[in-house]
Amino acid sequence: MHINEIAKLMVSNGKGILAADESTGTMTKRLAGVRVESNEKNRLAFRHALFTSNNINKYISGVILFDETIRQYKDGETVGEILNNQNILPGIKVDKGAKKLVGSDESITEGLDGLRERLKEYFDLGAKFAKWRGVYNIGTQFPSRNCIVANAHALARYAALVQEANMAPIVEPEVLMDGNHNIQKCYDVTSKVLEETVNQLRIAGINFSGMVLKPNMILNGNDSGLKNDKEQVAELTLKCIQNNLPTEMPGVAFLSGGQSEFEATENLNQINKQNKSSFAFTYSFGRALQQSALKTWAKNLSDIEAVQKVFDERSKMNSLAAKGEWSADLENAA
Ligand code: 13P
């Protein structure tokens, strides 16, 4: 499949992406939160339940996997095959995490060394797309120009290698919600981050039709005490993205970033209601697609059907939001 087709499929038809690429450390934290032991078997059991739910292929275009998961088997099939057989695109997180930036309390994402070879292996394991996340904090001094440029440069080098390997890159510059800043500050910082990211992608010669951007929504800081107004969130998020993105890009798939499941869906819906462009705005949620399902699973590890029902319902709500057809009443009826 050509990378332009892959990128388009990832964000089209009211479908979105399930980010199930938590590193073992992050997954261990998530499982500890619901008092489930983190071992290889349990990590696969939960993820396999999601990947084989009745309606996953109605709402999910692709799944981002972690290195451990793409190598796992269930009933004689690899996880990549399980997804591919349902016309769901398997993807792979390829960054090696955010490390300390020299001379600052900020971070730089690493993982470029040996990436060309790793990508070849992932392609052979069935991956159709990849993901790399850069992280930016908002603070009085942050993010520094150094942090913005260094992460944009790494994202661009990663994206070029992924396209060379015939896969579509998800480029994820995440401005964190942590902090007491207001929504305008988030807008200003995210604008700078997106501008530099696109600048570096251009320098690296990226084919914008064959990639997907995964940004944060524009929100008040978590500790600001300010309530987000959904119309304002949608207005500023759309403005920020449309001012900075090349129109050839097929669309954008937001991260949820620590919003509740309800907020993430509500804001995505509002963005689509107010969207007048041809860009697709959809989801690439981790927590906002998995939280309730994980809590349900923790109550009874053998009741897979219950987990799948909760996951399908959450995915359906987000799929409606990706088309601007969601409403809170539908949520209550569920
Ligand atoms: P959240 O939706 O939980 O923010 O996760 C998305 C993701 O892929 C982070 O890299």
Coordinates of C-alpha atoms and ligand atoms in Angstrom, one line a residue:
M1 CA 0.0 0.0 0.0
H2 CA 1.3 3.5 -0.9
I3 CA 2.0 5.7 2.2
N4 CA -0.5 8.3 0.9
E5 CA -3.2 5.7 1.0
I6 CA -2.2 4.5 4.4
A7 CA -2.2 8.0 5.9
K8 CA -5.6 8.7 4.4
L9 CA -7.1 5.5 5.7
M10 CA -5.8 6.3 9.2
V11 CA -7.9 9.4 9.5
S12 CA -10.9 8.8 7.2
N13 CA -14.5 7.6 7.4
G14 CA -15.1 8.6 11.0
K15 CA -12.5 6.2 12.2
G16 CA -9.5 6.9 14.5
I17 CA -6.5 5.3 16.0
L18 CA -6.1 3.3 19.2
A19 CA -2.8 4.2 20.9
A20 CA -2.0 1.0 22.7
D21 CA 1.8 1.6 22.6
E22 CA 2.4 2.2 26.3
S23 CA 6.0 1.2 27.1
T24 CA 6.3 -1.6 29.6
G25 CA 7.0 1.0 32.3
T26 CA 3.9 3.1 31.5
M27 CA 1.7 0.0 31.2
T28 CA 2.9 -1.3 34.5
K29 CA 1.8 2.1 36.0
R30 CA -1.6 1.8 34.3
L31 CA -2.1 -1.8 35.6
A32 CA -0.9 -0.9 39.1
G33 CA -3.6 1.8 39.1
V34 CA -6.2 -1.0 38.9
R35 CA -4.2 -3.5 41.0
V36 CA -3.4 -5.9 38.2
E37 CA 0.0 -7.5 38.0
S38 CA 2.1 -6.3 35.1
N39 CA 3.5 -9.3 33.2
E40 CA 3.7 -10.3 29.6
K41 CA 0.7 -12.5 29.7
N42 CA -1.6 -9.8 31.3
R43 CA -0.4 -7.1 29.1
L44 CA -1.3 -9.2 26.0
A45 CA -4.6 -10.4 27.5
F46 CA -5.9 -6.9 28.0
R47 CA -4.7 -5.6 24.6
H48 CA -5.9 -8.8 22.8
A49 CA -9.4 -8.2 24.3
L50 CA -9.5 -4.7 22.7
F51 CA -8.0 -5.9 19.4
T52 CA -10.7 -8.6 19.0
S53 CA -13.8 -6.7 20.1
N54 CA -16.9 -7.1 18.0
N55 CA -16.9 -3.7 16.5
I56 CA -13.3 -2.6 16.5
N57 CA -13.1 -2.4 12.7
K58 CA -16.1 -0.1 12.5
Y59 CA -14.4 2.6 14.6
I60 CA -10.7 2.0 14.6
S61 CA -8.5 2.4 11.5
G62 CA -5.2 1.5 13.1
V63 CA -3.5 0.5 16.3
I64 CA -0.2 1.8 17.6
L65 CA 1.7 -1.1 19.2
F66 CA 4.7 -1.3 21.5
D67 CA 7.7 -3.5 20.5
E68 CA 6.7 -6.2 22.9
T69 CA 3.2 -6.5 21.5
I70 CA 4.1 -6.6 17.8
R71 CA 6.2 -9.7 18.6
Q72 CA 3.4 -11.5 20.5
Y73 CA 1.3 -14.4 19.3
K74 CA -2.2 -15.5 20.2
D75 CA -3.7 -18.7 18.9
G76 CA -1.0 -19.1 16.3
E77 CA -1.4 -15.6 14.9
T78 CA 0.9 -12.6 15.4
V79 CA -0.8 -9.4 16.7
G80 CA 0.0 -7.8 13.3
E81 CA -1.9 -10.6 11.6
I82 CA -4.8 -10.3 14.0
L83 CA -5.2 -6.6 13.1
N84 CA -4.4 -6.9 9.4
N85 CA -7.0 -9.7 9.0
Q86 CA -9.7 -7.3 10.2
N87 CA -8.5 -4.5 7.9
I88 CA -7.0 -2.6 10.8
L89 CA -3.6 -1.0 10.2
P90 CA -0.9 -2.1 12.7
G91 CA 1.5 0.7 13.7
I92 CA 4.5 0.8 15.9
K93 CA 6.0 3.2 18.4
V94 CA 9.6 3.6 17.5
D95 CA 11.0 6.3 19.7
K96 CA 13.0 5.3 22.7
G97 CA 11.4 7.8 25.1
A98 CA 12.0 11.3 26.3
K99 CA 15.4 11.8 27.9
K100 CA 16.8 14.8 29.7
L101 CA 17.9 17.7 27.4
V102 CA 21.5 18.8 28.2
G103 CA 21.5 21.9 30.4
S104 CA 17.7 22.0 31.0
D105 CA 14.9 20.3 32.9
E106 CA 13.2 19.7 29.5
S107 CA 13.3 16.6 27.4
I108 CA 14.5 15.4 24.0
T109 CA 13.2 12.2 22.5
E110 CA 15.8 9.7 21.5
G111 CA 15.9 6.6 19.2
L112 CA 17.4 7.6 15.9
D113 CA 20.4 5.4 16.1
G114 CA 19.7 2.1 14.3
L115 CA 16.2 3.3 13.4
R116 CA 16.6 2.4 9.7
E117 CA 17.3 -1.3 10.6
R118 CA 14.5 -1.4 13.2
L119 CA 12.0 0.0 10.7
K120 CA 12.8 -2.7 8.2
E121 CA 12.2 -5.4 10.9
Y122 CA 8.8 -3.7 11.9
F123 CA 7.8 -3.5 8.2
D124 CA 8.4 -7.3 7.9
L125 CA 6.3 -7.8 11.1
G126 CA 3.4 -6.1 9.3
A127 CA 3.6 -2.5 10.5
K128 CA 2.1 0.0 8.1
F129 CA 2.8 3.2 10.1
A130 CA 5.0 4.4 13.0
K131 CA 4.9 6.9 15.8
W132 CA 7.4 9.2 17.5
R133 CA 6.5 11.6 20.3
G134 CA 8.3 14.8 21.3
V135 CA 7.3 16.3 24.6
Y136 CA 7.2 20.0 25.6
N137 CA 6.5 21.5 29.1
I138 CA 4.9 24.9 29.6
G139 CA 6.6 27.0 32.3
T140 CA 7.9 30.4 32.8
Q141 CA 11.1 29.5 30.9
F142 CA 9.7 26.6 28.9
P143 CA 9.7 25.4 26.3
S144 CA 13.1 26.8 25.3
R145 CA 14.0 27.4 21.7
N146 CA 16.6 24.6 22.0
C147 CA 13.9 22.1 23.1
I148 CA 11.5 23.1 20.3
V149 CA 14.2 23.0 17.6
A150 CA 15.9 19.8 18.8
N151 CA 12.7 17.8 19.1
A152 CA 11.4 19.1 15.7
H153 CA 14.7 18.1 14.1
A154 CA 14.4 14.6 15.6
L155 CA 10.8 14.3 14.5
A156 CA 11.8 15.2 10.9
R157 CA 14.7 12.8 10.8
Y158 CA 12.4 10.0 12.1
A159 CA 9.6 10.9 9.6
A160 CA 12.0 10.8 6.7
L161 CA 13.3 7.3 7.7
V162 CA 9.8 6.0 8.1
Q163 CA 8.7 7.2 4.6
E164 CA 11.9 5.7 3.2
A165 CA 10.8 2.4 4.7
N166 CA 7.3 2.7 3.0
M167 CA 5.4 3.4 6.1
A168 CA 3.4 6.5 7.2
P169 CA 4.8 8.4 10.1
I170 CA 2.7 9.8 12.9
V171 CA 4.4 13.0 14.0
E172 CA 3.5 13.7 17.6
P173 CA 4.6 17.0 19.2
E174 CA 2.9 16.9 22.6
V175 CA 2.6 20.2 24.6
L176 CA 1.7 18.8 28.0
M177 CA -1.4 19.9 29.9
D178 CA 0.5 20.2 33.2
G179 CA 0.9 23.6 34.7
N180 CA -1.1 26.7 35.7
H181 CA -1.0 28.5 32.3
N182 CA -4.2 29.6 30.5
I183 CA -5.5 28.5 27.2
Q184 CA -3.9 31.5 25.3
K185 CA -0.5 30.4 26.5
C186 CA -1.1 26.9 25.3
Y187 CA -2.2 28.3 21.9
D188 CA 1.0 30.4 21.7
V189 CA 3.4 27.6 22.7
T190 CA 1.6 25.0 20.5
S191 CA 1.8 27.4 17.5
K192 CA 5.5 27.8 17.9
V193 CA 6.0 24.1 18.3
L194 CA 3.9 23.2 15.2
E195 CA 5.6 26.0 13.1
E196 CA 9.1 24.6 13.8
T197 CA 8.0 21.0 13.4
V198 CA 6.6 21.8 9.9
N199 CA 9.7 23.8 9.1
Q200 CA 11.9 20.9 9.9
L201 CA 9.7 18.4 8.1
R202 CA 9.9 20.6 5.0
I203 CA 13.7 20.8 5.2
A204 CA 13.8 17.0 5.5
G205 CA 11.7 16.7 2.3
I206 CA 8.8 15.0 3.9
N207 CA 5.8 14.0 1.7
F208 CA 3.0 15.7 3.7
S209 CA 0.3 13.6 2.0
G210 CA 1.9 10.5 3.5
M211 CA 1.9 11.4 7.2
V212 CA -0.4 12.2 10.0
L213 CA 0.1 14.9 12.6
K214 CA -0.8 14.0 16.2
P215 CA -1.1 17.2 18.2
N216 CA -2.5 18.2 21.6
M217 CA -5.8 20.1 21.7
I218 CA -5.5 23.7 23.0
L219 CA -6.5 23.7 26.6
N220 CA -6.1 25.5 29.9
G221 CA -3.3 24.1 32.1
N222 CA -4.4 21.3 34.5
D223 CA -3.5 23.4 37.6
S224 CA -4.9 26.7 36.4
G225 CA -8.3 26.2 38.1
L226 CA -9.8 27.4 34.8
K227 CA -12.6 25.4 33.2
N228 CA -12.3 24.7 29.5
D229 CA -15.1 26.1 27.3
K230 CA -15.6 23.7 24.4
E231 CA -16.4 26.4 21.8
Q232 CA -13.2 28.2 22.7
V233 CA -11.1 25.0 22.8
A234 CA -12.4 24.1 19.3
E235 CA -11.9 27.6 17.9
L236 CA -8.3 28.0 19.1
T237 CA -7.4 24.4 18.2
L238 CA -8.7 24.8 14.7
K239 CA -7.0 28.1 14.3
C240 CA -3.6 26.8 15.6
I241 CA -3.7 23.8 13.3
Q242 CA -4.9 25.6 10.2
N243 CA -2.4 28.4 10.5
N244 CA 0.5 26.0 10.7
L245 CA -0.2 22.8 8.7
P246 CA 0.3 22.2 5.0
T247 CA -3.0 21.5 3.3
E248 CA -1.7 18.4 1.6
M249 CA -1.7 16.6 5.0
P250 CA -4.8 14.3 5.0
G251 CA -5.6 15.0 8.6
V252 CA -4.9 15.2 12.2
A253 CA -5.4 12.6 15.0
F254 CA -5.4 14.2 18.4
L255 CA -3.9 12.7 21.6
S256 CA -6.1 12.8 24.7
G257 CA -3.3 13.9 27.0
G258 CA -4.9 13.2 30.3
Q259 CA -8.4 14.6 29.6
S260 CA -11.2 12.5 30.9
E261 CA -12.9 10.2 28.3
F262 CA -15.9 12.5 28.3
E263 CA -13.9 15.8 27.8
A264 CA -11.8 14.3 25.0
T265 CA -14.9 13.1 23.1
E266 CA -16.8 16.4 23.7
N267 CA -13.9 18.5 22.5
L268 CA -13.2 16.4 19.5
N269 CA -16.9 16.6 18.5
Q270 CA -16.9 20.4 18.9
I271 CA -13.8 20.7 16.8
N272 CA -15.6 18.8 14.0
K273 CA -18.8 20.8 14.4
Q274 CA -16.8 24.0 13.9
N275 CA -14.4 22.7 11.2
K276 CA -14.9 24.3 7.8
S277 CA -11.8 23.0 6.2
S278 CA -11.2 19.7 4.3
F279 CA -8.8 18.4 7.0
A280 CA -10.0 15.3 8.8
F281 CA -9.9 15.7 12.6
T282 CA -10.0 12.4 14.4
Y283 CA -8.6 10.6 17.5
S284 CA -5.4 8.8 18.3
F285 CA -6.3 8.3 22.0
G286 CA -4.6 6.1 24.6
R287 CA -6.2 6.8 28.0
A288 CA -9.4 8.2 26.6
L289 CA -10.1 5.0 24.7
Q290 CA -8.9 2.5 27.4
Q291 CA -9.6 3.9 30.8
S292 CA -13.1 2.5 31.4
A293 CA -12.2 -0.8 29.6
L294 CA -9.2 -1.3 31.9
K295 CA -11.3 -0.6 35.0
T296 CA -13.9 -3.1 33.8
W297 CA -11.3 -5.7 33.2
A298 CA -9.7 -5.3 36.6
K299 CA -13.0 -6.2 38.2
N300 CA -12.9 -9.7 36.6
L301 CA -10.0 -10.7 34.4
S302 CA -11.9 -13.5 32.7
D303 CA -14.9 -11.4 31.7
I304 CA -13.5 -10.4 28.3
E305 CA -16.9 -9.7 26.8
A306 CA -17.6 -7.0 29.4
V307 CA -14.3 -5.3 28.5
Q308 CA -15.0 -5.5 24.8
K309 CA -18.5 -4.0 25.2
V310 CA -17.1 -1.0 27.2
F311 CA -14.3 -0.5 24.6
D312 CA -16.7 -0.7 21.6
E313 CA -19.0 1.8 23.2
R314 CA -16.1 4.3 23.9
S315 CA -14.8 3.9 20.3
K316 CA -18.3 4.4 19.0
M317 CA -18.7 7.7 20.9
N318 CA -15.3 8.9 19.5
S319 CA -16.2 7.9 16.0
L320 CA -19.4 9.9 16.2
A321 CA -17.3 12.8 17.6
A322 CA -14.9 12.5 14.6
K323 CA -18.0 13.3 12.4
G324 CA -19.4 16.0 14.7
E325 CA -22.4 13.7 15.4
W326 CA -21.9 13.0 19.1
S327 CA -24.0 14.5 21.9
A328 CA -24.0 14.1 25.6
D329 CA -27.4 12.4 25.5
L330 CA -26.0 9.5 23.6
E331 CA -23.4 9.1 26.3
N332 CA -26.0 9.0 29.0
A333 CA -28.0 6.4 27.1
A334 CA -25.0 4.1 26.9
Ligands
13P1 P1 -3.1 9.7 25.4 O1 -4.3 9.8 24.5 O2 -3.4 8.9 26.6 O3 -2.5 11.0 25.6 O4 -2.0 8.8 24.6 C1 -1.7 9.1 23.3 C2 -0.3 8.8 23.0 O5 -0.1 8.1 22.1 C3 0.7 9.4 23.8 O6 1.9 9.2 23.1

